[in-house]
Coordinates of C-alpha atoms in Angstrom, one line a residue:
Chain K
X1 CA 81.3 133.1 151.0
X2 CA 79.1 135.7 149.3
X3 CA 76.7 134.5 146.6
X4 CA 78.7 136.4 144.0
X5 CA 81.9 134.7 144.9
X6 CA 80.2 131.3 145.0
X7 CA 78.8 131.9 141.5
X8 CA 82.2 132.9 140.2
X9 CA 83.8 129.8 141.7
X10 CA 81.1 127.5 140.3
X11 CA 81.5 129.1 136.8
X12 CA 85.2 128.5 137.0
X13 CA 84.7 124.9 138.1
X14 CA 82.2 124.4 135.2
X15 CA 84.7 125.9 132.8
X16 CA 87.5 123.6 133.8
X17 CA 85.2 120.6 133.7
X18 CA 84.4 121.5 130.1
X19 CA 88.1 121.8 129.3
X20 CA 88.6 118.4 130.9
X21 CA 85.9 116.8 128.9
X22 CA 87.2 118.3 125.7
X23 CA 90.7 117.0 126.4
X24 CA 89.5 113.6 127.3
X25 CA 87.4 113.5 124.1
X26 CA 90.3 114.6 121.9
X27 CA 93.2 112.6 123.4
X28 CA 91.6 109.5 124.9
X29 CA 91.3 107.3 121.7
X30 CA 95.0 107.8 121.0
X31 CA 95.9 107.1 124.6
X32 CA 93.7 104.0 124.5
X33 CA 95.6 102.8 121.4
X34 CA 98.8 103.2 123.3
X35 CA 97.4 101.3 126.3
X36 CA 96.2 98.4 124.0
X37 CA 99.5 98.3 122.1
X38 CA 101.4 97.7 125.4
X39 CA 99.4 94.7 126.4
X40 CA 100.4 91.1 125.8
X41 CA 97.8 89.3 123.8
X42 CA 96.6 87.3 126.8
X43 CA 95.5 90.6 128.6
X44 CA 94.0 92.1 125.4
X45 CA 90.4 91.3 126.2
X46 CA 90.1 92.7 129.6
X47 CA 89.3 96.4 129.4
X48 CA 91.7 98.6 131.4
X49 CA 92.2 102.3 131.6
X50 CA 95.8 102.4 132.7
X51 CA 99.1 100.9 131.6
X52 CA 100.1 98.0 133.9
X53 CA 103.5 96.4 133.3
X54 CA 104.1 97.6 129.7
X55 CA 104.8 94.7 127.4
X56 CA 106.6 95.6 124.1
X57 CA 106.0 92.3 122.3
X58 CA 103.5 93.9 119.9
X59 CA 106.1 96.5 118.9
X60 CA 108.8 93.9 118.5
X61 CA 106.4 91.8 116.3
X62 CA 105.5 94.8 114.1
X63 CA 109.1 95.9 113.7
X64 CA 110.1 92.4 112.7
X65 CA 107.7 92.4 109.8
X66 CA 109.7 93.3 106.7
X67 CA 106.6 94.4 104.9
X68 CA 105.7 97.0 107.6
X69 CA 109.2 98.5 107.6
X70 CA 109.1 98.6 103.8
X71 CA 105.7 100.4 104.0
X72 CA 107.2 103.1 106.3
X73 CA 110.0 103.5 103.8
X74 CA 107.7 103.8 100.9
X75 CA 105.5 106.3 102.7
X76 CA 108.5 108.4 103.6
X77 CA 109.8 108.4 100.0
X78 CA 106.4 109.2 98.5
X79 CA 105.6 111.9 101.0
X80 CA 109.0 113.6 100.7
X81 CA 109.0 113.5 96.9
X82 CA 105.4 114.8 96.8
X83 CA 106.4 117.7 99.1
X84 CA 109.4 118.6 97.0
X85 CA 107.5 118.4 93.7
X86 CA 104.5 120.3 95.0
X87 CA 106.6 123.0 96.6
X88 CA 108.8 123.5 93.5
X89 CA 105.8 123.7 91.1
X90 CA 103.8 125.9 93.4
X91 CA 106.6 128.3 94.3
X92 CA 106.9 129.4 90.7
X93 CA 103.2 129.4 90.2
X94 CA 102.6 131.4 93.4
X95 CA 105.1 134.0 92.2
X96 CA 103.1 134.4 89.0
X97 CA 99.8 134.5 90.8
X98 CA 100.8 136.5 93.8
X99 CA 103.1 139.1 92.4
X100 CA 102.2 139.7 88.8
X101 CA 99.0 141.3 87.5
X102 CA 97.9 139.6 84.2
X103 CA 94.9 138.7 82.3
X104 CA 93.6 135.3 83.2
X105 CA 95.0 135.3 86.7
X106 CA 91.6 135.0 88.3
X107 CA 90.7 132.1 86.0
X108 CA 93.8 130.2 86.8
X109 CA 93.2 130.7 90.6
X110 CA 89.6 129.5 90.2
X111 CA 90.7 126.5 88.2
X112 CA 93.2 125.6 91.0
X113 CA 90.5 126.0 93.6
X114 CA 88.2 123.9 91.5
X115 CA 90.7 121.0 91.3
X116 CA 91.1 121.0 95.1
X117 CA 87.4 120.2 95.3
X118 CA 87.5 117.2 93.0
X119 CA 86.2 114.0 94.4
X120 CA 89.3 111.7 94.0
X121 CA 87.2 108.8 92.8
X122 CA 86.1 111.0 89.8
X123 CA 89.6 110.7 88.3
X124 CA 90.3 107.2 89.4
X125 CA 89.7 105.4 86.2
X126 CA 91.3 108.1 84.0
X127 CA 94.3 108.3 86.2
X128 CA 94.6 104.5 86.3
X129 CA 94.9 104.6 82.5
X130 CA 97.5 107.4 82.6
X131 CA 99.6 105.5 85.2
X132 CA 99.5 102.3 83.3
X133 CA 100.3 104.0 80.0
X134 CA 103.4 105.6 81.6
X135 CA 104.4 102.2 83.0
X136 CA 104.1 103.4 86.6
X137 CA 101.5 101.0 88.0
X138 CA 102.6 99.4 91.3
X139 CA 105.4 101.9 91.8
X140 CA 106.0 104.8 94.2
X141 CA 106.0 107.1 91.2
X142 CA 102.4 106.4 90.5
X143 CA 101.6 107.8 94.0
X144 CA 104.0 110.7 93.8
X145 CA 102.4 111.8 90.5
X146 CA 98.8 111.2 91.5
X147 CA 99.2 112.9 94.9
X148 CA 99.9 116.2 93.2
X149 CA 96.2 116.4 92.5
X150 CA 95.3 117.2 96.1
X151 CA 98.6 118.7 97.3
X152 CA 99.3 121.1 94.4
X153 CA 96.1 123.1 94.6
X154 CA 96.5 123.5 98.3
X155 CA 100.2 124.5 98.2
X156 CA 99.6 127.0 95.3
X157 CA 96.7 128.6 97.1
X158 CA 98.5 129.0 100.4
X159 CA 101.8 130.1 98.9
X160 CA 100.0 132.7 96.7
X161 CA 98.4 134.1 99.9
X162 CA 101.8 134.3 101.6
X163 CA 103.5 135.7 98.5
X164 CA 101.0 138.4 98.2
X165 CA 101.7 139.6 101.7
X166 CA 105.4 140.3 101.1
X167 CA 106.3 144.0 100.7
X168 CA 106.4 145.4 97.2
X169 CA 109.4 147.5 97.8
X170 CA 111.9 144.6 97.8
X171 CA 110.7 143.5 94.4
X172 CA 110.7 147.0 92.9
X173 CA 114.3 147.4 94.0
X174 CA 115.2 144.2 92.3
X175 CA 113.3 145.2 89.1
X176 CA 115.1 148.6 89.1
X177 CA 118.4 146.7 89.3
X178 CA 117.3 144.8 86.2
X179 CA 116.9 141.4 87.9
X180 CA 115.0 138.8 86.0
X181 CA 111.9 137.3 87.5
X182 CA 113.7 134.1 88.2
X183 CA 116.5 135.9 90.1
X184 CA 113.9 138.0 91.9
X185 CA 112.1 134.9 93.0
X186 CA 115.0 132.8 94.1
X187 CA 117.3 135.5 95.5
X188 CA 114.9 138.1 96.9
X189 CA 111.6 136.5 97.7
X190 CA 112.6 132.9 98.5
X191 CA 114.7 133.8 101.6
X192 CA 111.6 135.5 103.1
X193 CA 109.3 132.6 102.2
X194 CA 111.0 129.9 104.3
X195 CA 108.4 129.9 107.1
X196 CA 105.6 129.6 104.5
X197 CA 107.4 126.8 102.8
X198 CA 107.8 124.9 106.0
X199 CA 104.1 125.3 106.8
X200 CA 102.8 124.3 103.4
X201 CA 105.4 121.5 103.1
X202 CA 104.3 120.1 106.5
X203 CA 100.7 120.1 105.5
X204 CA 101.4 118.5 102.2
X205 CA 103.5 115.9 104.0
X206 CA 100.7 115.0 106.3
X207 CA 98.2 114.8 103.5
X208 CA 100.5 112.5 101.5
X209 CA 101.4 110.4 104.5
X210 CA 97.7 109.8 105.2
X211 CA 96.3 109.2 101.7
X212 CA 94.5 105.9 101.2
X213 CA 92.3 105.6 98.1
X214 CA 95.0 106.1 95.4
X215 CA 97.5 104.0 97.4
X216 CA 95.0 101.2 97.6
X217 CA 94.2 101.3 93.9
X218 CA 97.6 102.1 92.3
X219 CA 99.8 99.6 94.2
X220 CA 99.4 95.9 94.2
X221 CA 102.2 94.2 96.1
X222 CA 103.4 94.3 99.7
X223 CA 106.7 95.8 98.6
X224 CA 105.0 98.9 97.2
X225 CA 102.4 99.5 99.8
X226 CA 102.3 102.7 101.9
X227 CA 101.5 102.7 105.6
X228 CA 97.8 103.4 105.6
X229 CA 97.2 100.5 103.1
X230 CA 99.5 98.2 105.1
X231 CA 97.5 99.0 108.3
X232 CA 94.2 98.6 106.6
X233 CA 95.2 95.2 105.3
X234 CA 96.6 93.8 108.5
X235 CA 94.4 90.8 109.2
X236 CA 94.1 87.8 111.4
X237 CA 92.8 84.3 110.9
X238 CA 89.3 85.5 110.2
X239 CA 87.7 88.9 109.8
X240 CA 86.6 88.7 113.4
X241 CA 90.0 87.9 114.8
X242 CA 92.1 90.9 114.1
X243 CA 95.4 91.0 115.9
X244 CA 94.4 94.2 117.8
X245 CA 97.6 94.5 119.9
X246 CA 99.7 94.4 116.8
X247 CA 97.4 96.7 114.9
X248 CA 97.5 99.3 117.7
X249 CA 101.3 99.1 117.9
X250 CA 101.5 99.8 114.2
X251 CA 99.0 102.6 114.5
X252 CA 100.9 104.2 117.3
X253 CA 104.3 103.9 115.4
X254 CA 103.0 105.7 112.3
X255 CA 101.1 108.3 114.3
X256 CA 103.6 109.4 116.9
X257 CA 105.9 111.2 114.4
X258 CA 102.9 113.2 113.1
X259 CA 101.6 114.0 116.6
X260 CA 105.1 115.3 117.6
X261 CA 105.3 117.4 114.4
X262 CA 101.9 118.8 115.0
X263 CA 102.7 119.7 118.6
X264 CA 105.9 121.4 117.6
X265 CA 104.6 123.3 114.6
X266 CA 101.1 123.9 116.0
X267 CA 101.2 127.7 115.3
X268 CA 102.5 127.3 111.8
X269 CA 100.0 124.6 110.9
X270 CA 97.1 126.8 112.2
X271 CA 98.3 129.8 110.1
X272 CA 98.6 127.6 107.0
X273 CA 95.2 126.0 107.4
X274 CA 93.4 129.3 108.0
X275 CA 95.3 131.0 105.2
X276 CA 94.2 128.3 102.9
X277 CA 90.6 128.4 103.9
X278 CA 89.6 131.9 105.2
X279 CA 91.4 134.2 102.9
X280 CA 90.3 132.3 99.8
Chain V
X1 CA 98.8 151.7 104.9
X2 CA 100.6 155.0 104.4
X3 CA 103.6 153.2 103.0
X4 CA 101.7 151.5 100.3
X5 CA 99.8 154.7 99.4
X6 CA 103.0 156.8 98.9
X7 CA 104.4 154.0 96.7
X8 CA 101.2 153.6 94.7
X9 CA 102.2 155.7 91.7
X10 CA 105.6 153.9 91.5
X11 CA 103.8 150.6 91.7
X12 CA 101.4 151.7 89.0
X13 CA 104.2 152.5 86.7
X14 CA 105.9 149.2 87.3
X15 CA 103.1 146.7 87.4
X16 CA 100.1 147.9 85.4
X17 CA 101.2 150.1 82.4
X18 CA 102.2 148.4 79.2
X19 CA 106.0 148.8 79.6
X20 CA 108.6 146.4 78.3
X21 CA 109.3 145.5 81.9
X22 CA 105.6 144.6 82.5
X23 CA 105.4 142.7 79.3
X24 CA 108.5 140.7 80.3
X25 CA 106.9 140.0 83.7
X26 CA 103.7 138.7 82.2
X27 CA 105.6 136.4 79.9
X28 CA 107.6 135.2 82.8
X29 CA 104.5 134.7 84.8
X30 CA 103.0 132.4 82.2
X31 CA 106.3 130.5 81.9
X32 CA 106.3 130.1 85.7
X33 CA 102.7 128.8 85.6
X34 CA 103.3 126.3 82.9
X35 CA 104.8 123.4 84.9
X36 CA 102.0 123.6 87.4
X37 CA 99.4 123.8 84.7
X38 CA 100.9 120.9 82.8
X39 CA 101.0 118.8 85.9
X40 CA 97.3 119.5 86.8
X41 CA 96.4 118.8 83.2
X42 CA 98.0 115.4 83.4
X43 CA 96.7 114.3 86.8
X44 CA 93.4 116.2 86.9
X45 CA 91.9 117.5 83.6
X46 CA 92.8 114.6 81.3
X47 CA 91.9 111.8 83.7
X48 CA 88.6 113.6 84.4
X49 CA 87.8 113.8 80.7
X50 CA 88.7 110.1 80.3
X51 CA 86.4 109.2 83.1
X52 CA 83.5 111.1 81.4
X53 CA 84.3 109.2 78.2
X54 CA 84.6 105.8 79.9
X55 CA 81.2 106.3 81.4
X56 CA 79.8 106.2 77.8
X57 CA 81.6 102.9 77.0
X58 CA 81.6 99.3 78.2
X59 CA 85.4 99.4 79.1
X60 CA 86.8 97.0 81.6
X61 CA 89.8 97.4 83.9
X62 CA 92.1 95.1 82.0
X63 CA 91.8 97.1 78.9
X64 CA 90.4 100.6 79.6
X65 CA 90.9 101.9 76.1
X66 CA 89.3 98.9 74.4
X67 CA 85.7 99.7 75.3
X68 CA 83.1 100.5 72.7
X69 CA 80.8 103.5 72.7
X70 CA 77.4 102.5 74.2
X71 CA 75.9 106.0 74.7
X72 CA 74.1 106.5 78.0
X73 CA 73.4 102.8 78.6
X74 CA 75.5 102.8 81.8
X75 CA 73.2 105.4 83.2
X76 CA 69.8 104.3 81.9
X77 CA 68.9 101.7 79.3
X78 CA 65.6 100.2 78.1
X79 CA 66.0 96.7 76.7
X80 CA 62.3 96.4 75.5
X81 CA 60.8 95.1 78.7
X82 CA 62.6 96.7 81.6
X83 CA 64.9 99.6 82.6
X84 CA 68.5 99.0 83.6
X85 CA 71.5 101.2 84.4
X86 CA 72.8 103.1 87.4
X87 CA 69.8 105.5 87.6
X88 CA 67.5 102.6 88.4
X89 CA 69.9 100.7 90.5
X90 CA 68.5 100.6 94.1
X91 CA 72.1 100.1 95.4
X92 CA 73.1 103.4 93.8
X93 CA 70.2 105.3 95.3
X94 CA 71.0 103.6 98.6
X95 CA 74.6 104.9 98.3
X96 CA 73.2 108.4 97.5
X97 CA 70.9 108.3 100.6
X98 CA 73.8 107.1 102.8
X99 CA 76.1 109.8 101.6
X100 CA 73.5 112.5 102.1
X101 CA 72.6 111.2 105.5
X102 CA 76.3 111.1 106.5
X103 CA 77.0 114.6 105.1
X104 CA 74.0 116.3 106.8
X105 CA 74.5 114.7 110.2
X106 CA 78.3 114.8 110.4
X107 CA 78.7 118.3 109.0
X108 CA 75.9 119.6 111.2
X109 CA 77.5 118.1 114.3
X110 CA 81.0 119.3 113.3
X111 CA 79.9 122.8 112.8
X112 CA 78.0 123.0 116.1
X113 CA 80.7 121.3 118.1
X114 CA 83.5 123.2 116.3
X115 CA 81.8 126.5 117.1
X116 CA 81.2 125.5 120.8
X117 CA 84.8 124.4 121.3
X118 CA 86.1 127.5 119.6
X119 CA 84.0 129.7 121.9
X120 CA 85.4 127.8 124.8
X121 CA 89.0 128.1 123.7
X122 CA 88.6 131.8 122.8
X123 CA 88.4 132.5 126.6
X124 CA 91.9 133.4 127.9
X125 CA 93.2 130.9 130.5
X126 CA 96.5 129.5 131.5
X127 CA 97.6 126.5 129.4
X128 CA 95.3 127.6 126.5
X129 CA 98.0 127.1 123.8
X130 CA 98.7 123.6 125.1
X131 CA 95.0 122.7 125.0
X132 CA 94.9 124.1 121.5
X133 CA 97.8 121.9 120.4
X134 CA 96.4 118.8 122.1
X135 CA 93.0 119.1 120.4
X136 CA 94.8 119.0 117.0
X137 CA 95.8 115.4 117.7
X138 CA 92.7 113.8 116.1
X139 CA 93.3 115.9 113.0
X140 CA 96.8 114.7 112.6
X141 CA 96.0 110.9 113.0
X142 CA 95.6 109.3 109.5
X143 CA 92.0 108.5 108.8
X144 CA 92.8 104.8 108.4
X145 CA 94.4 104.7 111.9
X146 CA 91.6 106.6 113.6
X147 CA 89.1 104.2 111.9
X148 CA 91.1 101.3 113.3
X149 CA 91.4 102.7 116.8
X150 CA 87.7 103.5 116.9
X151 CA 86.7 100.1 115.5
X152 CA 88.7 98.6 118.4
X153 CA 87.0 100.9 120.9
X154 CA 83.6 100.1 119.4
X155 CA 84.3 96.4 119.2
X156 CA 81.2 94.5 120.2
X157 CA 82.8 92.0 122.6
X158 CA 85.9 93.7 124.0
X159 CA 85.4 97.4 123.1
X160 CA 85.8 100.0 125.8
X161 CA 82.7 101.9 124.7
X162 CA 80.4 99.0 125.3
X163 CA 82.2 98.2 128.6
X164 CA 81.7 101.8 129.7
X165 CA 78.1 102.0 128.7
X166 CA 77.4 98.6 130.3
X167 CA 79.0 99.6 133.6
X168 CA 77.1 102.9 133.6
X169 CA 73.9 101.0 133.0
X170 CA 73.1 102.8 129.8
X171 CA 72.7 99.6 127.9
X172 CA 71.7 96.0 128.9
X173 CA 73.7 94.1 126.2
X174 CA 76.7 94.9 124.1
X175 CA 76.0 96.8 120.9
X176 CA 77.4 95.6 117.6
X177 CA 78.4 99.1 116.5
X178 CA 80.0 98.4 113.2
X179 CA 77.9 95.3 112.2
X180 CA 74.3 96.4 113.1
X181 CA 72.7 98.1 110.1
X182 CA 71.0 100.7 112.3
X183 CA 74.2 101.6 114.3
X184 CA 77.0 101.4 111.7
X185 CA 76.2 104.8 110.1
X186 CA 76.4 106.3 113.6
X187 CA 79.8 104.6 114.1
X188 CA 81.1 106.2 110.9
X189 CA 79.7 109.6 111.9
X190 CA 81.3 109.3 115.4
X191 CA 84.7 108.7 113.9
X192 CA 84.4 111.4 111.3
X193 CA 83.2 114.0 113.8
X194 CA 86.0 113.1 116.2
X195 CA 88.6 113.6 113.4
X196 CA 87.3 116.8 111.9
X197 CA 86.0 118.9 114.8
X198 CA 89.6 120.3 115.3
X199 CA 89.7 121.6 111.8
X200 CA 86.4 123.5 112.1
X201 CA 87.5 124.7 115.6
X202 CA 90.6 126.2 114.1
X203 CA 88.8 128.1 111.4
X204 CA 86.2 129.3 113.9
X205 CA 88.9 130.4 116.4
X206 CA 90.7 132.3 113.6
X207 CA 87.5 134.0 112.7
X208 CA 86.7 134.8 116.4
X209 CA 90.0 136.5 116.8
X210 CA 89.3 138.8 113.9
X211 CA 86.0 140.1 115.4
X212 CA 86.1 143.8 116.3
X213 CA 86.5 144.3 120.1
X214 CA 84.5 147.6 120.3
X215 CA 81.2 145.9 119.8
X216 CA 81.8 143.7 122.8
X217 CA 83.0 146.7 124.9
X218 CA 79.8 148.6 124.0
X219 CA 77.6 145.6 124.8
X220 CA 79.3 145.1 128.2
X221 CA 78.9 148.8 129.1
X222 CA 75.2 148.6 128.2
X223 CA 74.8 145.4 130.3
X224 CA 73.4 143.2 127.6
X225 CA 73.1 139.5 128.4
X226 CA 76.1 137.5 126.9
X227 CA 73.7 135.1 125.2
X228 CA 71.9 137.9 123.5
X229 CA 75.3 139.3 122.4
X230 CA 76.2 135.9 121.0
X231 CA 73.0 135.6 118.9
X232 CA 72.9 139.2 117.8
X233 CA 76.6 140.1 117.3
X234 CA 78.9 137.1 117.3
X235 CA 76.9 134.6 115.3
X236 CA 76.1 137.0 112.4
X237 CA 79.7 138.2 112.2
X238 CA 80.9 134.6 112.2
X239 CA 78.5 133.5 109.5
X240 CA 80.9 133.9 106.5
X241 CA 83.6 131.8 108.2
X242 CA 80.9 129.3 109.4
X243 CA 79.7 128.9 105.8
X244 CA 83.2 128.5 104.4
X245 CA 83.9 125.8 107.0
X246 CA 80.6 124.1 106.3
X247 CA 81.2 124.0 102.6
X248 CA 84.7 122.6 102.9
X249 CA 83.3 119.9 105.1
X250 CA 80.3 119.2 102.8
X251 CA 82.6 118.8 99.8
X252 CA 84.8 116.5 101.9
X253 CA 81.9 114.5 103.2
X254 CA 80.3 113.9 99.8
X255 CA 83.4 112.1 98.7
X256 CA 83.9 110.1 101.9
X257 CA 85.7 106.9 101.3
X258 CA 88.5 105.9 103.8
X259 CA 86.6 105.8 107.1
X260 CA 83.7 103.8 105.6
X261 CA 86.0 101.4 103.8
X262 CA 87.9 100.6 106.9
X263 CA 85.2 100.7 109.5
X264 CA 82.4 98.8 107.8
X265 CA 83.9 97.7 104.5
X266 CA 81.3 97.1 101.7
X267 CA 78.3 96.9 104.0
X268 CA 75.3 98.3 102.1
X269 CA 74.0 100.2 105.2
X270 CA 77.0 102.6 105.1
X271 CA 78.1 102.4 101.4
X272 CA 78.8 105.9 100.1
X273 CA 78.9 107.1 96.5
X274 CA 82.7 106.8 96.4
X275 CA 82.7 103.3 97.9
X276 CA 80.0 102.3 95.3
X277 CA 82.0 103.8 92.4
X278 CA 85.3 102.2 93.5
X279 CA 83.6 98.8 94.0
X280 CA 82.4 98.8 90.4
X281 CA 85.6 100.2 89.0
X282 CA 88.1 98.0 90.8
X283 CA 86.4 95.0 92.4
X284 CA 83.9 94.3 89.6
X285 CA 86.4 95.7 87.0
X286 CA 83.5 97.4 85.2
X287 CA 85.2 100.7 84.3
X288 CA 82.3 101.9 82.2
X289 CA 79.7 101.5 84.9
X290 CA 82.0 102.7 87.7
X291 CA 82.9 105.8 85.7
X292 CA 79.3 106.6 85.3
X293 CA 78.9 106.5 89.1
X294 CA 82.1 108.7 89.4
X295 CA 80.7 111.1 86.9
X296 CA 77.4 111.5 88.8
X297 CA 79.3 112.1 92.0
X298 CA 81.5 114.6 90.2
X299 CA 78.4 116.5 89.0
X300 CA 76.9 116.7 92.5
X301 CA 80.2 118.0 93.9
X302 CA 80.7 120.4 90.9
X303 CA 77.2 122.0 91.4
X304 CA 77.9 122.7 95.1
X305 CA 81.4 123.9 94.3
X306 CA 80.2 126.3 91.6
X307 CA 77.5 127.6 93.9
X308 CA 80.2 128.3 96.5
X309 CA 82.5 130.0 94.0
X310 CA 79.6 132.1 92.7
X311 CA 78.5 133.1 96.2
X312 CA 82.2 133.8 97.1
X313 CA 82.6 136.1 94.1
X314 CA 79.4 137.9 94.8
X315 CA 80.5 138.4 98.4
X316 CA 83.9 139.8 97.2
X317 CA 82.1 142.2 94.8
X318 CA 79.8 143.4 97.5
X319 CA 82.7 143.9 99.9
X320 CA 84.7 145.9 97.3

């Protein structure tokens, strides 16, 4: 083999090694959670890298806990309502910000961007008061309302970007025909915006599904908990004896749907994330 | 391009001149913005103002509105013989130090690793899109779940990390990753870096794909060393995207809460400003004092955010 070919082969080998290391780093922790969740508690404390005789007792135990199922239900309701609310509010807002030139447009955009940078803890006490005044403490509504603080700026921003990219001709034709802005939005632009809505909705769903600080603070009882709080609060006899098998089974159960969504919608998610960050 | 230029006069007529149509559109625009603005006022602006106000009172959690005005005593107070208040609380300054330590190290690592991974994945190879999808997995996993998975992997007695390091002979005795005061911050950083490198990678990849090809063609024709091309061409062109990613990550890291709360709970060696503020607000029920801490955190974040917006605007102006 000539030195040049050897060098090329070595480079290629090095490249694939790097890809291998990268994949191992990205995927191994989740894989290890699956391995752990499929072990009976007697085998938990011997480290193993492969799945031997999968044992589903941890999954059975988790799925028999009424509070865990309840938490999944709560998380679903909260996330779906947040997505619906955020998409509706941001769709109209994005039409105004993306299609109409008016005084104060820049200020509104800057304000929205500013809210997205809020540290959540900065509004915690004020929001707590609002939620109690509205009688929403320890309900899913408290979370649905409060989650708009981090979903709305994001959905407005991304939808405005997408809205601005739609061709002007369509709208001009609608205006010439005397269509009102509402009709223009719902009949002309909305059908073209479905891909963008799916992307932003998905990102808002993931953000709402994963949120922890508000969920921990604004709910009190097991019946109102969401999944992240339920998992954080799983405990054993003492702080040093966590039921790791059970915990990993619960973790895998709530993460698998997200991982599948991400793998399916990878391209859309990437375009949404980069539209939110780079074009701003 | 040509389409939009031929339509420009028509657009002008429709969208910028003061016509009844345009006036109606502007009115509709504000109407369309109102629900969103009201919602943000309710969940963001008003609560923020209340937090500022609480920080000047001695309110408690049971009755947030019932506090009395005590000026800046939550921040700094001299009772004749000694100073008290958050600004002389060593715990607060410890939280500030921890947060800054966490932010500098984790954002630094994330940007460097994210850039390296993006450069690697910018090379065309079979299976690239699958690899790209797979590295998104850590990003999709809820922070709470990833903190739990890592605290199992970093477990001092049964964790796989200690097992691996022991069998490779890197360490002689198991390390107490989450309990040891010197190591626990590293544990937090490891988890955060693992979770957020995919995000930085995505931004960097998107930026890399927007780079002009002709520079690279020219460099290759001239036989310039790839490393030199990277330092002289790629890196300067990537700088804006790199800065955006870094600022996003800095703002996120300054308010870090979830990963620390789950991984090391209220341990003082990792307590961040958010954990400190929430502890006072909710666990000690001292809304006045906790709000003062929240206000200080808000000010830090606001200064950085304003700097970012200012620089962003400047850049836009320069570009146009």
